[in-house]
């Protein structure tokens, strides 16, 4: 199983915001911290806002922050929402034309594996992902810290 770049970026945005706590962040600072295109972050933040994970405040002193506590954001749920297609193979999709489908054990095995993958992610929250706060803070937020000092 490989997550799309979109899910990866979504989780990274949530990690960044989780580290910032109640402090507001901007799309530009997130983009700079990760070295990711601003346009990608705009799309991710927009969807995370629609899904209720991110709160955006407009205006001169606006920005964004988590809409919930990190403990209340489940990683498995985020992945389910941000992955456009969880079909590992053709027979998982609507356009299945595989002749093996009626007797295929592989489909069952892959379905079981996908469920196990998601089950493991369900055991983690954003709070777990930001647990090494100090180390993550040094890697992601040194410019933010320096600017606010």
Coordinates of C-alpha atoms in Angstrom, one line a residue:
X1 CA 0.0 0.0 0.0
X2 CA 1.3 3.4 -0.9
X3 CA -0.3 6.6 0.1
X4 CA -0.8 9.3 -2.4
X5 CA 1.3 12.5 -2.1
X6 CA -2.0 14.2 -1.2
X7 CA -2.5 12.1 1.9
X8 CA 1.1 12.5 2.8
X9 CA 0.8 16.3 2.5
X10 CA -2.4 16.3 4.5
X11 CA -0.8 14.4 7.4
X12 CA 2.2 16.8 7.3
X13 CA 0.0 19.8 7.4
X14 CA -1.8 18.4 10.4
X15 CA 1.5 17.6 12.1
X16 CA 2.7 21.1 11.5
X17 CA -0.5 22.6 12.9
X18 CA -0.5 20.2 15.9
X19 CA 3.0 21.4 16.8
X20 CA 1.9 25.0 16.7
X21 CA -1.0 24.4 19.1
X22 CA -3.4 27.4 19.3
X23 CA -0.9 29.7 17.4
X24 CA -2.0 30.6 13.9
X25 CA 0.0 29.4 10.9
X26 CA 0.0 30.4 7.3
X27 CA 0.0 28.4 4.1
X28 CA 3.3 30.0 3.2
X29 CA 5.1 29.1 6.4
X30 CA 3.9 25.5 6.1
X31 CA 5.0 25.4 2.4
X32 CA 8.4 26.8 3.3
X33 CA 8.9 24.5 6.2
X34 CA 8.4 21.4 4.1
X35 CA 9.7 22.6 0.8
X36 CA 6.4 21.8 -0.8
X37 CA 4.6 23.9 -3.5
X38 CA 2.3 26.5 -2.0
X39 CA -0.4 25.5 -4.5
X40 CA -0.3 21.9 -3.2
X41 CA -0.7 23.1 0.4
X42 CA -3.6 25.4 -0.6
X43 CA -5.5 22.4 -2.0
X44 CA -4.7 20.3 1.0
X45 CA -5.7 23.0 3.5
X46 CA -8.9 23.6 1.6
X47 CA -10.0 20.0 1.9
X48 CA -8.9 19.7 5.5
X49 CA -11.0 22.7 6.2
X50 CA -14.0 21.2 4.5
X51 CA -13.5 17.9 6.4
X52 CA -13.5 19.9 9.7
X53 CA -9.8 19.2 10.7
X54 CA -8.6 22.8 10.1
X55 CA -10.0 26.1 11.1
X56 CA -9.2 29.1 8.9
X57 CA -9.4 32.7 10.1
X58 CA -9.5 35.4 7.4
X59 CA -8.2 38.9 7.6
X60 CA -5.0 40.7 8.3
X61 CA -4.1 38.7 11.3
X62 CA -5.7 35.5 10.0
X63 CA -4.2 32.1 9.5
X64 CA -5.1 28.5 10.2
X65 CA -5.0 26.1 13.1
X66 CA -6.4 22.7 14.1
X67 CA -10.1 22.7 14.6
X68 CA -9.8 19.8 17.2
X69 CA -7.3 18.7 19.8
X70 CA -4.6 16.4 18.3
X71 CA -5.9 13.6 20.5
X72 CA -9.2 13.7 18.6
X73 CA -7.8 13.5 15.1
X74 CA -7.5 9.8 14.0
X75 CA -4.9 9.0 11.4
X76 CA -6.8 6.2 9.8
X77 CA -9.8 8.4 9.4
X78 CA -7.7 11.2 7.8
X79 CA -6.2 8.6 5.3
X80 CA -9.7 7.3 4.4
X81 CA -10.9 10.8 3.7
X82 CA -7.8 12.0 1.7
X83 CA -7.1 8.8 -0.4
X84 CA -9.2 9.2 -3.5
X85 CA -9.0 5.5 -4.4
X86 CA -8.2 2.7 -2.1
X87 CA -8.5 0.1 -4.8
X88 CA -5.3 -1.9 -4.6
X89 CA -6.1 -3.9 -7.8
X90 CA -8.6 -3.8 -10.6
X91 CA -11.1 -6.1 -8.9
X92 CA -11.6 -3.6 -6.1
X93 CA -13.0 -1.1 -8.5
X94 CA -16.2 -0.6 -10.4
X95 CA -14.5 -1.3 -13.7
X96 CA -13.5 -4.9 -12.8
X97 CA -13.0 -7.0 -15.9
X98 CA -10.7 -9.6 -14.4
X99 CA -11.7 -13.2 -15.3
X100 CA -10.4 -14.6 -12.0
X101 CA -12.7 -12.6 -9.8
X102 CA -15.3 -15.4 -9.1
X103 CA -12.6 -17.7 -7.8
X104 CA -9.8 -15.4 -6.7
X105 CA -8.2 -15.7 -3.3
X106 CA -5.8 -12.8 -4.0
X107 CA -8.7 -10.4 -3.8
X108 CA -9.6 -11.6 -0.4
X109 CA -6.0 -11.5 0.8
X110 CA -5.5 -8.0 -0.5
X111 CA -8.7 -6.8 1.1
X112 CA -7.6 -8.3 4.4
X113 CA -4.3 -6.6 4.1
X114 CA -5.9 -3.3 3.3
X115 CA -8.2 -3.6 6.3
X116 CA -5.2 -4.5 8.5
X117 CA -3.3 -1.5 7.2
X118 CA -6.2 0.9 8.1
X119 CA -6.7 -0.8 11.4
X120 CA -3.2 -0.1 12.4
X121 CA -3.6 3.6 11.4
X122 CA -6.8 3.7 13.4
X123 CA -4.7 3.1 16.5
X124 CA -2.9 6.4 16.1
X125 CA -3.9 10.0 16.6
X126 CA -2.3 13.2 15.6
X127 CA -1.1 13.5 19.2
X128 CA 0.9 10.3 18.7
X129 CA 2.5 11.7 15.5
X130 CA 3.6 14.9 17.3
X131 CA 4.9 13.1 20.4
X132 CA 8.6 13.8 19.7
X133 CA 7.6 17.5 19.9
X134 CA 11.0 18.9 20.7
X135 CA 12.8 17.2 17.8
X136 CA 10.0 17.9 15.3
X137 CA 9.8 21.5 16.5
X138 CA 13.5 21.9 15.7
X139 CA 13.1 20.5 12.2
X140 CA 9.9 22.2 11.2
X141 CA 9.6 25.4 13.1
X142 CA 13.0 27.0 13.6
X143 CA 12.2 29.9 11.2
X144 CA 8.9 30.5 12.9
X145 CA 10.5 30.5 16.3
X146 CA 13.3 32.8 15.2
X147 CA 10.8 35.2 13.6
X148 CA 8.7 35.4 16.7
X149 CA 11.6 35.8 19.1

